[in-house]
Short mmCIF file of C-alpha atoms in Angstrom, two decimals:
data_model
loop_
_atom_site.label_atom_id
_atom_site.label_comp_id
_atom_site.label_asym_id
_atom_site.label_seq_id
_atom_site.Cartn_x
_atom_site.Cartn_y
_atom_site.Cartn_z
CA UNK Z 1048 3.40 133.90 -114.57
CA UNK Z 1049 6.68 134.77 -117.13
CA UNK Z 1050 7.49 138.56 -116.94
CA UNK Z 1051 7.64 138.87 -120.58
CA UNK Z 1052 3.89 137.52 -121.03
CA UNK Z 1053 2.68 139.64 -118.73
CA UNK Z 1054 4.01 142.70 -120.06
CA UNK Z 1055 3.03 141.46 -123.68
CA UNK Z 1056 -0.79 140.50 -122.01
CA UNK Z 1057 -0.34 144.34 -120.50
CA UNK Z 1058 -0.09 145.63 -124.13
CA UNK Z 1059 -3.12 143.69 -125.99
CA UNK Z 1060 -5.35 144.89 -123.12
CA UNK Z 1061 -5.07 148.31 -123.76
CA UNK Z 1062 -4.84 147.73 -127.28
CA UNK Z 1063 -8.11 146.28 -127.02
CA UNK Z 1064 -9.65 148.66 -124.51
CA UNK Z 1065 -9.17 150.71 -127.59
CA UNK Z 1066 -11.18 148.83 -129.76
CA UNK Z 1067 -14.32 149.30 -127.75
CA UNK Z 1068 -13.88 152.62 -127.33
CA UNK Z 1069 -14.77 152.34 -131.32
CA UNK Z 1070 -11.72 153.24 -132.66
CA UNK Z 1071 -11.01 151.62 -135.76
CA UNK Z 1072 -7.87 150.93 -136.26
CA UNK Z 1073 -5.97 149.59 -132.78
CA UNK Z 1074 -8.25 146.30 -133.98
CA UNK Z 1075 -5.82 146.27 -136.90
CA UNK Z 1076 -3.09 146.77 -134.27
CA UNK Z 1077 -4.25 144.27 -132.73
CA UNK Z 1078 -4.82 141.82 -134.90
CA UNK Z 1079 -1.35 141.38 -135.56
CA UNK Z 1080 0.16 140.67 -132.60
CA UNK Z 1081 -2.64 137.99 -132.42
CA UNK Z 1082 -1.13 136.31 -135.68
CA UNK Z 1083 1.86 136.73 -134.22
CA UNK Z 1084 1.39 134.59 -131.85
CA UNK Z 1085 -0.18 132.07 -133.78
CA UNK Z 1086 1.85 131.93 -136.63
CA UNK Z 1087 6.10 132.69 -134.55
CA UNK Z 1088 7.45 131.37 -137.44
CA UNK Z 1089 5.96 134.27 -139.85
CA UNK Z 1090 8.49 137.49 -140.15
CA UNK Z 1091 6.54 141.05 -138.50
CA UNK Z 1092 6.37 142.35 -141.70
CA UNK Z 1093 4.73 139.76 -143.90
CA UNK Z 1094 2.43 139.33 -140.91
CA UNK Z 1095 1.79 143.18 -140.43
CA UNK Z 1096 1.72 143.51 -144.43
CA UNK Z 1097 -1.46 140.65 -144.01
CA UNK Z 1098 -3.77 142.87 -140.66
CA UNK Z 1099 -3.33 145.57 -142.52
CA UNK Z 1100 -4.10 144.70 -145.71
CA UNK Z 1101 -6.90 142.73 -144.93
CA UNK Z 1102 -8.23 146.17 -142.88
CA UNK Z 1103 -8.01 147.89 -146.33
CA UNK Z 1104 -9.93 147.50 -149.61
CA UNK Z 1105 -7.83 145.78 -152.19
CA UNK Z 1106 -6.79 146.55 -155.56
CA UNK Z 1107 -9.41 150.08 -155.38
CA UNK E 853 -6.05 169.37 -129.12
CA UNK E 854 -5.05 172.60 -130.33
CA UNK E 855 -7.11 175.11 -129.51
CA UNK E 856 -8.22 178.81 -130.96
CA UNK E 857 -6.81 181.86 -129.12
CA UNK E 858 -9.88 183.49 -128.15
CA UNK E 859 -7.56 187.24 -129.74
CA UNK E 860 -6.61 185.23 -132.80
CA UNK E 861 -5.18 187.95 -135.58
CA UNK E 862 -6.96 188.11 -138.72
CA UNK E 863 -6.01 186.63 -142.11
CA UNK E 864 -5.44 190.24 -143.02
CA UNK E 865 -3.49 191.00 -139.99
CA UNK E 866 -1.09 187.69 -140.46
CA UNK E 867 -0.37 188.94 -143.70
CA UNK E 868 0.84 191.54 -142.13
CA UNK E 869 2.60 190.81 -139.79
CA UNK E 870 4.65 187.48 -142.18
CA UNK E 871 5.02 190.77 -144.19
CA UNK E 872 3.32 189.19 -147.03
CA UNK E 873 5.43 186.41 -149.27
CA UNK E 874 6.75 187.93 -152.48
CA UNK E 875 5.41 185.84 -156.16
CA UNK E 876 9.34 184.79 -156.41
CA UNK E 877 8.97 182.42 -153.29
CA UNK E 878 5.49 180.82 -154.61
CA UNK E 879 5.49 178.74 -157.81
CA UNK E 880 6.16 179.88 -160.75
CA UNK E 881 2.42 179.49 -162.41
CA UNK E 882 0.54 181.13 -160.44
CA UNK E 883 -0.05 183.73 -163.41
CA UNK E 884 -2.98 183.46 -164.66
CA UNK E 885 -4.90 181.94 -161.32
CA UNK E 886 -3.99 183.84 -158.84
CA UNK E 887 -3.37 181.29 -156.06
CA UNK E 888 -0.28 182.82 -154.11
CA UNK E 889 -0.27 183.48 -150.81
CA UNK E 890 -0.61 187.47 -151.31
CA UNK E 891 -4.27 186.96 -152.65
CA UNK E 892 -5.89 185.24 -149.41
CA UNK E 893 -5.00 188.79 -147.77
CA UNK E 894 -7.54 189.99 -150.14
CA UNK E 895 -10.29 190.34 -147.28
CA UNK E 896 -11.76 188.68 -143.87
CA UNK E 897 -13.13 185.28 -143.65
CA UNK E 898 -15.71 186.34 -141.78
CA UNK E 899 -16.60 188.95 -144.38
CA UNK E 900 -19.01 188.34 -147.46
CA UNK E 901 -16.25 188.36 -150.26
CA UNK E 902 -16.87 190.47 -153.63
CA UNK E 903 -18.80 188.48 -156.86
CA UNK E 904 -21.59 186.67 -154.05
CA UNK E 905 -24.19 188.75 -153.97
CA UNK E 906 -26.46 190.34 -156.09
CA UNK E 907 -25.41 193.88 -156.07
CA UNK E 908 -22.16 192.38 -157.39
CA UNK E 909 -22.68 189.41 -159.86
CA UNK E 910 -24.64 189.67 -162.98
CA UNK E 911 -25.04 185.55 -162.40
CA UNK E 912 -26.90 185.76 -158.72
CA UNK E 913 -28.54 189.74 -159.96
CA UNK E 914 -30.12 187.41 -163.18
CA UNK E 915 -31.71 184.84 -160.99
CA UNK E 916 -33.90 187.58 -159.38
CA UNK E 917 -35.63 188.61 -162.37
CA UNK E 918 -38.74 186.91 -162.90
CA UNK E 919 -39.53 186.15 -166.49
CA UNK E 920 -43.35 187.29 -166.64
CA UNK E 921 -46.07 184.70 -167.52
CA UNK E 922 -44.22 182.18 -167.71
CA UNK E 923 -46.35 179.11 -168.57
CA UNK E 924 -43.74 176.14 -168.66
CA UNK E 925 -43.37 176.82 -165.02
CA UNK E 926 -45.98 175.66 -161.96
CA UNK E 927 -47.85 177.70 -160.25
CA UNK E 928 -46.20 177.79 -156.99
CA UNK E 929 -42.59 177.87 -159.33
CA UNK E 930 -43.96 181.29 -161.51
CA UNK E 931 -43.37 184.58 -160.01
CA UNK E 932 -41.69 186.07 -157.80
CA UNK E 933 -39.27 183.13 -158.69
CA UNK E 934 -36.62 183.50 -161.02
CA UNK E 935 -36.32 181.34 -164.07
CA UNK E 936 -32.81 181.49 -163.62
CA UNK E 937 -32.20 180.16 -160.12
CA UNK E 938 -31.07 176.78 -160.48
CA UNK E 939 -27.76 178.77 -163.27
CA UNK E 940 -24.99 178.39 -160.50
CA UNK E 941 -22.15 181.03 -160.13
CA UNK E 942 -19.53 180.87 -162.59
CA UNK E 943 -17.28 178.38 -160.51
CA UNK E 944 -19.76 176.65 -158.73
CA UNK E 945 -19.14 178.45 -155.84
CA UNK E 946 -21.53 176.23 -153.34
CA UNK E 947 -23.94 174.27 -155.40
CA UNK E 948 -25.18 172.56 -151.86
CA UNK E 949 -26.97 174.60 -149.20
CA UNK E 950 -26.39 171.52 -147.53
CA UNK E 951 -22.66 172.49 -147.91
CA UNK E 952 -23.03 175.93 -146.42
CA UNK E 953 -21.40 174.27 -142.74
CA UNK E 954 -18.59 172.67 -144.33
CA UNK E 955 -15.88 175.46 -144.95
CA UNK E 956 -16.69 176.69 -140.83
CA UNK E 957 -16.03 173.25 -140.07
CA UNK E 958 -12.85 172.99 -142.18
CA UNK E 959 -11.72 175.69 -140.98
CA UNK E 960 -12.35 175.60 -137.57
CA UNK E 961 -12.67 171.40 -136.89
CA UNK E 962 -10.99 170.14 -139.78
CA UNK E 963 -7.36 170.38 -138.31
CA UNK E 964 -7.83 169.09 -134.60
CA UNK E 965 -9.73 166.42 -136.23
CA UNK E 966 -6.69 164.45 -138.01
CA UNK E 967 -4.71 165.38 -135.73
CA UNK E 968 -2.56 169.33 -137.26
CA UNK E 969 -2.34 170.49 -133.53
CA UNK E 970 -0.77 173.56 -132.75
CA UNK E 971 -1.59 175.41 -136.10
CA UNK E 972 -4.65 176.79 -135.56
CA UNK E 973 -5.40 178.97 -138.09
CA UNK E 974 -3.37 176.73 -141.34
CA UNK E 975 -6.90 175.64 -142.63
CA UNK E 976 -8.75 178.98 -142.68
CA UNK E 977 -5.43 180.21 -145.13
CA UNK E 978 -6.08 176.95 -147.04
CA UNK E 979 -9.68 177.80 -147.41
CA UNK E 980 -8.84 181.24 -148.75
CA UNK E 981 -6.67 179.94 -150.75
CA UNK E 982 -9.33 178.31 -152.52
CA UNK E 983 -11.54 180.93 -152.73
CA UNK E 984 -9.24 181.41 -156.77
CA UNK E 985 -8.81 178.15 -156.68
CA UNK E 986 -11.87 176.16 -157.88
CA UNK E 987 -9.84 172.46 -157.42
CA UNK E 988 -8.79 173.09 -153.77
CA UNK E 989 -12.52 174.56 -152.80
CA UNK E 990 -13.83 171.31 -154.05
CA UNK E 991 -10.80 169.57 -151.41
CA UNK E 992 -11.33 170.99 -149.42
CA UNK E 993 -15.03 170.52 -149.20
CA UNK E 994 -14.36 166.86 -150.38
CA UNK E 995 -12.64 166.06 -146.56
CA UNK E 996 -14.72 168.49 -145.16
CA UNK E 997 -17.81 166.07 -145.82
CA UNK E 998 -16.35 163.43 -144.51
CA UNK E 999 -15.01 164.70 -141.61
CA UNK E 1000 -17.68 166.78 -140.68
CA UNK E 1001 -20.30 163.42 -141.39
CA UNK E 1002 -17.80 161.17 -139.59
CA UNK E 1003 -18.23 163.75 -136.21
CA UNK E 1004 -22.15 162.31 -137.20
CA UNK E 1005 -21.49 159.31 -136.93
CA UNK E 1006 -21.11 158.69 -141.04
CA UNK E 1007 -18.85 156.58 -142.63
CA UNK E 1008 -18.56 158.49 -146.00
CA UNK E 1009 -20.83 161.13 -147.68
CA UNK E 1010 -22.05 161.17 -151.30
CA UNK E 1011 -21.06 164.82 -151.06
CA UNK E 1012 -16.84 164.36 -150.94
CA UNK E 1013 -17.71 162.77 -154.26
CA UNK E 1014 -19.84 165.04 -155.52
CA UNK E 1015 -16.68 167.59 -155.13
CA UNK E 1016 -14.08 164.98 -155.79
CA UNK E 1017 -15.76 164.30 -159.47
CA UNK E 1018 -16.18 168.02 -160.05
CA UNK E 1019 -12.66 168.72 -159.39
CA UNK E 1020 -10.59 166.13 -160.97
CA UNK E 1021 -11.20 166.88 -164.66
CA UNK E 1022 -10.15 170.42 -164.17
CA UNK E 1023 -7.28 168.96 -161.76
CA UNK E 1024 -6.15 166.30 -164.70
CA UNK E 1025 -6.74 169.03 -167.16
CA UNK E 1026 -3.86 171.76 -164.69
CA UNK E 1027 -1.67 168.86 -164.76
CA UNK E 1028 -1.46 167.64 -167.79
CA UNK E 1029 -0.72 170.86 -169.07
CA UNK E 1030 2.13 171.86 -166.19
CA UNK E 1031 -0.04 174.98 -165.38
CA UNK E 1032 -0.60 173.98 -161.76
CA UNK E 1033 0.04 176.24 -158.92
CA UNK E 1034 0.28 175.66 -155.04
CA UNK E 1035 -3.33 175.09 -154.42
CA UNK E 1036 -3.42 172.15 -156.62
CA UNK E 1037 -0.77 170.53 -154.78
CA UNK E 1038 -3.00 171.09 -151.71
CA UNK E 1039 -5.63 170.27 -153.23
CA UNK E 1040 -3.99 166.55 -154.56
CA UNK E 1041 -2.23 165.74 -150.75
CA UNK E 1042 -6.22 166.41 -149.89
CA UNK E 1043 -7.21 163.53 -152.53
CA UNK E 1044 -3.89 162.14 -150.96
CA UNK E 1045 -5.37 161.94 -147.32
CA UNK E 1046 -8.96 160.97 -148.15
CA UNK E 1047 -8.07 158.23 -149.49
CA UNK E 1048 -5.36 156.94 -146.38
CA UNK E 1049 -8.73 157.99 -144.57
CA UNK E 1050 -11.22 156.18 -146.56
CA UNK E 1051 -8.62 153.23 -146.68
CA UNK E 1052 -7.60 152.95 -150.28
CA UNK E 1053 -4.16 152.70 -150.40
CA UNK E 1054 -3.76 152.53 -154.02
CA UNK E 1055 -5.18 155.77 -154.85
CA UNK E 1056 -3.27 157.02 -151.68
CA UNK E 1057 -0.21 155.98 -153.18
CA UNK E 1058 -0.48 157.05 -157.00
CA UNK E 1059 -2.24 160.74 -155.32
CA UNK E 1060 1.80 160.64 -152.93
CA UNK E 1061 3.13 159.79 -156.58
CA UNK E 1062 1.61 162.56 -157.89
CA UNK E 1063 2.20 165.00 -155.07
CA UNK E 1064 5.84 164.19 -155.52
CA UNK E 1065 6.11 164.49 -159.07
CA UNK E 1066 4.44 168.26 -158.80
CA UNK E 1067 6.64 169.15 -155.71
CA UNK E 1068 9.43 168.34 -158.14
CA UNK E 1069 8.29 169.94 -161.34
CA UNK E 1070 7.45 173.09 -159.11
CA UNK E 1071 11.25 172.92 -157.62
CA UNK E 1072 10.59 172.60 -153.67
CA UNK E 1073 11.68 169.06 -153.79
CA UNK E 1074 15.61 169.11 -154.43
CA UNK E 1075 17.65 166.23 -154.98
CA UNK E 1076 21.91 166.67 -152.78
CA UNK E 1077 24.21 164.98 -153.50
CA UNK E 1078 24.22 162.29 -151.21
CA UNK E 1079 21.19 161.02 -153.05
CA UNK E 1080 18.78 162.04 -150.50
CA UNK E 1081 16.19 164.84 -151.17
CA UNK E 1082 15.62 168.35 -149.10
CA UNK E 1083 12.67 171.01 -149.40
CA UNK E 1084 13.98 173.76 -150.67
CA UNK E 1085 13.99 177.01 -149.50
CA UNK E 1086 11.91 178.73 -151.01
CA UNK E 1087 8.98 176.55 -150.47
CA UNK E 1088 5.85 178.49 -149.67
CA UNK E 1089 5.00 177.62 -145.92
CA UNK E 1090 1.59 175.87 -146.63
CA UNK E 1091 3.63 173.76 -148.91
CA UNK E 1092 5.86 173.24 -146.19
CA UNK E 1093 2.61 170.86 -143.79
CA UNK E 1094 1.93 169.21 -146.60
CA UNK E 1095 4.82 167.69 -147.34
CA UNK E 1096 5.17 166.68 -143.28
CA UNK E 1097 1.73 165.57 -143.60
CA UNK E 1098 2.50 163.94 -146.58
CA UNK E 1099 5.75 162.05 -144.55
CA UNK E 1100 3.53 161.23 -141.37
CA UNK E 1101 1.00 159.19 -143.69
CA UNK E 1102 3.99 158.05 -145.33
CA UNK E 1103 5.13 156.64 -142.12
CA UNK E 1104 2.10 155.03 -141.13
CA UNK E 1105 1.80 153.28 -144.67
CA UNK E 1106 5.22 151.78 -145.15
CA UNK E 1107 6.09 149.74 -141.73
CA UNK E 1108 4.36 146.57 -143.28
CA UNK E 1109 7.01 147.08 -146.19
CA UNK E 1110 6.35 147.90 -149.46
CA UNK E 1111 4.12 144.34 -150.44
CA UNK E 1112 1.39 146.86 -148.75
CA UNK E 1113 2.83 150.31 -149.72
CA UNK E 1114 5.81 151.52 -151.29
CA UNK E 1115 7.50 154.55 -149.99
CA UNK E 1116 5.89 158.16 -152.62
CA UNK E 1117 7.82 161.05 -150.99
CA UNK E 1118 12.23 159.82 -151.65
CA UNK E 1119 14.25 159.85 -148.23
CA UNK E 1120 14.94 163.13 -146.93
CA UNK E 1121 17.87 164.82 -145.01
CA UNK E 1122 17.57 165.41 -141.40
CA UNK E 1123 16.91 168.72 -141.64
CA UNK E 1124 14.88 170.78 -139.27
CA UNK E 1125 15.32 174.35 -141.30
CA UNK E 1126 12.16 173.91 -144.37
CA UNK E 1127 9.45 173.10 -141.32
CA UNK E 1128 10.97 176.09 -138.69
CA UNK E 1129 9.55 178.72 -141.66
CA UNK E 1130 6.39 176.41 -141.44
CA UNK E 1131 6.09 176.53 -137.79
CA UNK E 1132 6.92 181.10 -138.11
CA UNK E 1133 4.09 181.71 -140.18
CA UNK E 1134 1.32 179.14 -138.50
CA UNK E 1135 2.45 178.92 -134.95
CA UNK E 1136 -0.32 179.02 -131.73
CA UNK E 1137 1.10 182.04 -130.40
CA UNK E 1138 -0.71 180.81 -126.80
CA UNK E 1139 0.83 177.57 -127.48
CA UNK E 1140 4.57 178.03 -128.07
CA UNK E 1141 5.62 176.13 -126.13
CA UNK E 1142 4.49 173.42 -128.12
CA UNK E 1143 7.01 174.79 -130.64
CA UNK E 1144 10.03 171.89 -129.13
CA UNK E 1145 7.75 169.47 -128.71
CA UNK E 1146 6.82 170.02 -132.70
CA UNK E 1147 10.14 170.18 -133.47
CA UNK E 1148 10.99 166.29 -132.13
CA UNK E 1149 8.26 164.63 -133.93
CA UNK E 1150 9.25 166.56 -137.03
CA UNK E 1151 12.79 164.50 -136.91
CA UNK E 1152 11.12 161.47 -135.31
CA UNK E 1153 9.21 161.46 -138.57
CA UNK E 1154 12.05 161.97 -140.46
CA UNK E 1155 14.05 159.78 -139.08
CA UNK E 1156 10.71 157.93 -139.02
CA UNK E 1157 10.86 157.63 -142.77
CA UNK E 1158 14.80 156.92 -143.42
CA UNK E 1159 14.26 153.93 -141.39
CA UNK E 1160 11.43 152.94 -143.98
CA UNK E 1161 13.66 153.40 -146.87
CA UNK E 1162 16.57 151.47 -144.85
CA UNK E 1163 13.86 148.49 -143.76
CA UNK E 1164 12.54 148.24 -147.65
CA UNK E 1165 16.27 148.27 -148.84
CA UNK E 1166 17.62 145.59 -146.42
CA UNK E 1167 14.05 143.49 -147.38
CA UNK E 1168 14.73 143.63 -151.35
CA UNK E 1169 18.46 142.71 -150.86
CA UNK E 1170 17.57 139.70 -148.15
CA UNK E 1171 14.92 138.44 -151.60
CA UNK E 1172 18.69 138.64 -153.80
CA UNK E 1173 20.26 135.48 -154.31
CA UNK E 1174 23.83 137.34 -154.11
CA UNK E 1175 22.04 137.37 -150.86
CA UNK E 1176 21.67 133.74 -150.27
CA UNK E 1177 25.32 133.32 -151.29
CA UNK E 1178 26.99 135.70 -148.66
CA UNK E 1179 24.70 136.07 -145.81
CA UNK E 1180 27.07 136.77 -143.21
CA UNK E 1181 28.48 140.09 -145.61
CA UNK E 1182 25.25 141.43 -146.21
CA UNK E 1183 24.49 140.91 -142.56
CA UNK E 1184 27.16 142.92 -141.04
CA UNK E 1185 26.69 145.79 -143.90
CA UNK E 1186 23.69 146.44 -142.32
CA UNK E 1187 24.36 145.71 -139.33
CA UNK E 1188 26.98 148.70 -139.52
CA UNK E 1189 24.37 151.03 -141.46
CA UNK E 1190 21.79 150.49 -138.72
CA UNK E 1191 23.99 151.80 -136.16
CA UNK E 1192 24.26 154.79 -137.78
CA UNK E 1193 20.43 155.03 -137.70
CA UNK E 1194 20.51 154.18 -133.73
CA UNK E 1195 23.34 156.52 -132.73
CA UNK E 1196 21.07 159.14 -133.41
CA UNK E 1197 17.84 157.50 -132.03
CA UNK E 1198 20.07 157.38 -129.07
CA UNK E 1199 21.19 161.08 -129.67
CA UNK E 1200 17.56 162.12 -129.52
CA UNK E 1201 16.81 160.32 -126.56
CA UNK E 1202 19.10 161.77 -124.72
CA UNK E 1203 17.79 165.45 -126.20
CA UNK E 1204 14.68 164.22 -124.84
CA UNK E 1205 15.69 163.25 -121.58
CA UNK E 1206 17.34 166.09 -120.57
CA UNK E 1207 15.30 168.52 -121.53
CA UNK E 1208 11.50 166.68 -119.90
CA UNK E 1209 12.15 163.59 -118.04
CA UNK E 1210 12.39 163.69 -114.64
CA UNK E 1211 12.16 161.43 -111.87
CA UNK E 1212 9.53 162.28 -109.65
CA UNK E 1213 6.08 164.02 -109.94
CA UNK E 1214 5.69 167.30 -109.91
CA UNK E 1215 1.82 166.95 -108.87
CA UNK E 1216 -0.62 165.66 -106.96
CA UNK E 1217 -2.11 164.07 -109.72
CA UNK E 1218 -1.52 160.23 -109.02
CA UNK E 1219 0.65 158.45 -113.01
CA UNK E 1220 -0.12 155.36 -113.65
CA UNK E 1221 2.45 151.99 -113.52
CA UNK E 1222 3.51 150.19 -115.77
CA UNK E 1223 3.00 146.34 -113.71
CA UNK E 1224 5.93 146.77 -111.24
CA UNK E 1225 8.02 148.81 -112.89
CA UNK E 1226 8.54 152.93 -112.00
CA UNK E 1227 6.47 155.09 -112.74
CA UNK E 1228 7.49 157.64 -115.89
CA UNK E 1229 6.70 161.43 -115.03
CA UNK E 1230 7.72 164.06 -117.24
CA UNK E 1231 7.97 168.22 -117.06
CA UNK E 1232 5.76 168.32 -120.04
CA UNK E 1233 2.34 166.66 -120.26
CA UNK E 1234 2.89 167.30 -124.16
CA UNK E 1235 6.07 165.37 -123.94
CA UNK E 1236 4.58 162.31 -123.27
CA UNK E 1237 4.62 160.90 -126.67
CA UNK E 1238 8.59 162.16 -127.84
CA UNK E 1239 9.27 159.31 -125.26
CA UNK E 1240 6.53 156.82 -126.98
CA UNK E 1241 7.42 157.00 -130.42
CA UNK E 1242 11.86 157.23 -129.72
CA UNK E 1243 10.92 154.03 -127.94
CA UNK E 1244 8.86 152.66 -131.04
CA UNK E 1245 11.53 153.97 -133.31
CA UNK E 1246 14.57 152.26 -131.58
CA UNK E 1247 12.44 148.68 -131.57
CA UNK E 1248 11.36 149.80 -135.33
CA UNK E 1249 15.18 149.69 -135.85
CA UNK E 1250 16.48 146.96 -134.13
CA UNK E 1251 13.95 144.81 -135.43
CA UNK E 1252 14.82 145.82 -138.92
CA UNK E 1253 18.06 144.17 -138.67
CA UNK E 1254 17.36 141.67 -135.72
CA UNK E 1255 13.73 140.35 -137.39
CA UNK E 1256 13.66 137.99 -135.00
CA UNK E 1257 10.21 139.46 -131.77
CA UNK E 1258 10.92 138.99 -128.21
CA UNK E 1259 13.97 139.78 -126.62
CA UNK E 1260 17.17 140.27 -129.02
CA UNK E 1261 20.81 138.50 -127.90
CA UNK E 1262 22.00 141.53 -130.93
CA UNK E 1263 19.86 144.03 -129.13
CA UNK E 1264 18.96 143.47 -125.76
CA UNK E 1265 18.01 147.66 -125.13
CA UNK E 1266 14.74 146.44 -127.36
CA UNK E 1267 12.82 145.44 -124.11
CA UNK E 1268 13.94 148.34 -122.26
CA UNK E 1269 12.83 150.41 -124.87
CA UNK E 1270 9.61 148.04 -124.91
CA UNK E 1271 8.87 148.38 -121.20
CA UNK E 1272 9.99 152.49 -121.45
CA UNK E 1273 7.72 153.31 -124.42
CA UNK E 1274 4.43 151.02 -121.74
CA UNK E 1275 5.90 153.20 -119.18
CA UNK E 1276 5.43 156.14 -120.37
CA UNK E 1277 1.58 155.09 -122.27
CA UNK E 1278 0.58 154.15 -118.56
CA UNK E 1279 1.02 157.50 -117.63
CA UNK E 1280 -0.86 158.91 -120.50
CA UNK E 1281 -3.04 156.71 -120.87
CA UNK E 1282 -6.35 158.77 -121.00
CA UNK E 1283 -4.66 159.53 -124.61
CA UNK E 1284 -3.97 156.77 -126.53
CA UNK E 1285 -5.36 156.63 -129.24
CA UNK E 1286 -1.96 157.88 -131.81
CA UNK E 1287 -0.20 155.13 -129.48
CA UNK E 1288 -1.77 152.45 -131.44
CA UNK E 1289 0.34 151.50 -133.46
CA UNK E 1290 3.44 152.66 -130.87
CA UNK E 1291 2.25 149.78 -128.49
CA UNK E 1292 2.42 147.31 -131.02
CA UNK E 1293 5.61 147.78 -131.65
CA UNK E 1294 6.51 146.82 -127.92
CA UNK E 1295 3.91 144.04 -128.54
CA UNK E 1296 6.47 142.71 -131.02
CA UNK E 1297 9.38 143.14 -128.75
CA UNK E 1298 7.26 141.31 -125.95
CA UNK E 1299 6.31 138.52 -128.37
CA UNK E 1300 8.65 134.99 -127.81
CA UNK E 1301 10.77 133.12 -126.14
CA UNK E 1302 11.75 134.24 -122.94
CA UNK E 1303 15.94 133.35 -122.40
CA UNK E 1304 15.58 131.79 -119.14
CA UNK E 1305 13.64 129.63 -121.50
CA UNK E 1306 10.34 129.88 -119.72
CA UNK E 1307 7.69 130.30 -122.31
CA UNK E 1308 4.57 130.75 -122.09
CA UNK E 1309 2.10 131.09 -118.26
#
């Protein structure tokens, strides 16, 4: 197993644990990472923007 | 978490300790509505304030005067019940009996729930100030209702809405007539914070922009010769606290760039002097050892805020036609500017390492390890977050200049920072919740291809 993938998996595991503890926002941060893994060409700020704004109420 | 000291000094005593504050230090608009700091020391919070008993308040006394032979009332509502029982006291002090627990919640618990540690009396002082400022009082009750409700498992309470609806007309009036004071500043921050807590970033931004205009109008936020801003020496400690929280919230929402949230506060100078005065006024006397850590956290927030402004400048320049024509020149410029920021981050790292880092555990308590990397120890439990945030800030700064995720050829220390961040997180795993954003930055530094060409399992 490549070292940096293991390190990423550790981070994801920890964020997931926070989500399971019932805290809402870690889910968004985890979503940012998952989104970027699926869309590696998307700039990270754009991914951050898309995921975070999906948790907000648009236009309010 | 901040505890409330058993021998907590009374607000009256605090006023005597701090020597009070001259009216010159408050806003110039405090002549008609007395929300300047000295007014809060007039009575103890545990005592009944004046004008809330029948002996001292004609409105309350009127409630006790029965109208004989009033046939319009239901029999059970006739004597001894007063006719005017629904008349509220003059500024609608407490319009619903179910709100009675809220002042106590706001004073004792709100700060802990919203992450204001180490200042156990600060919301008591704010609430005391609200006795003479109905706008602030209803803002306090609105956020208290929301957070107390959240503790009870609710997501929103209609009482919050009722309090906000009550205060908005008067708040708009004082802003229009430019007769607002420090208490109104606090109220606007409460609304900003409430909007953030309820995920309404657009509303939050509007309140934040209003807060900045009010700070400028009252002379608390002043420009410097190099285009940045400082908080003036005459800003009262409670206003400094509000500004510091607005800075923290600005940071929290600013990572995604201006498409999601435009920073409200202007770029600030890296000076901790105003915050020192805030700490002197409100720091928990039993937790003075946290003062250095709070100072570093504040510096970290100033630095992060500056980086976010830098990020927004870089993003907007990269979108221009001039950038497309001379990309290399622009990138060299970004690298030079980024180096200044990264030098500051490195300096802060050296400082906190000297003060808090250690190579072995000082206790027998086991410290968790991040994978095969060495465990991470500090001399003081509360200082872990400093290392976590420092690493996060470093990763963030490198991602602005070299936005490609994962290992950076230009900044190989990015991976080291991510590993350090995770080592510190592993060491304090049970108290993670504020570190979710930091973990995300570590993830950004780990994502991507491996330099040896092996990209996946």
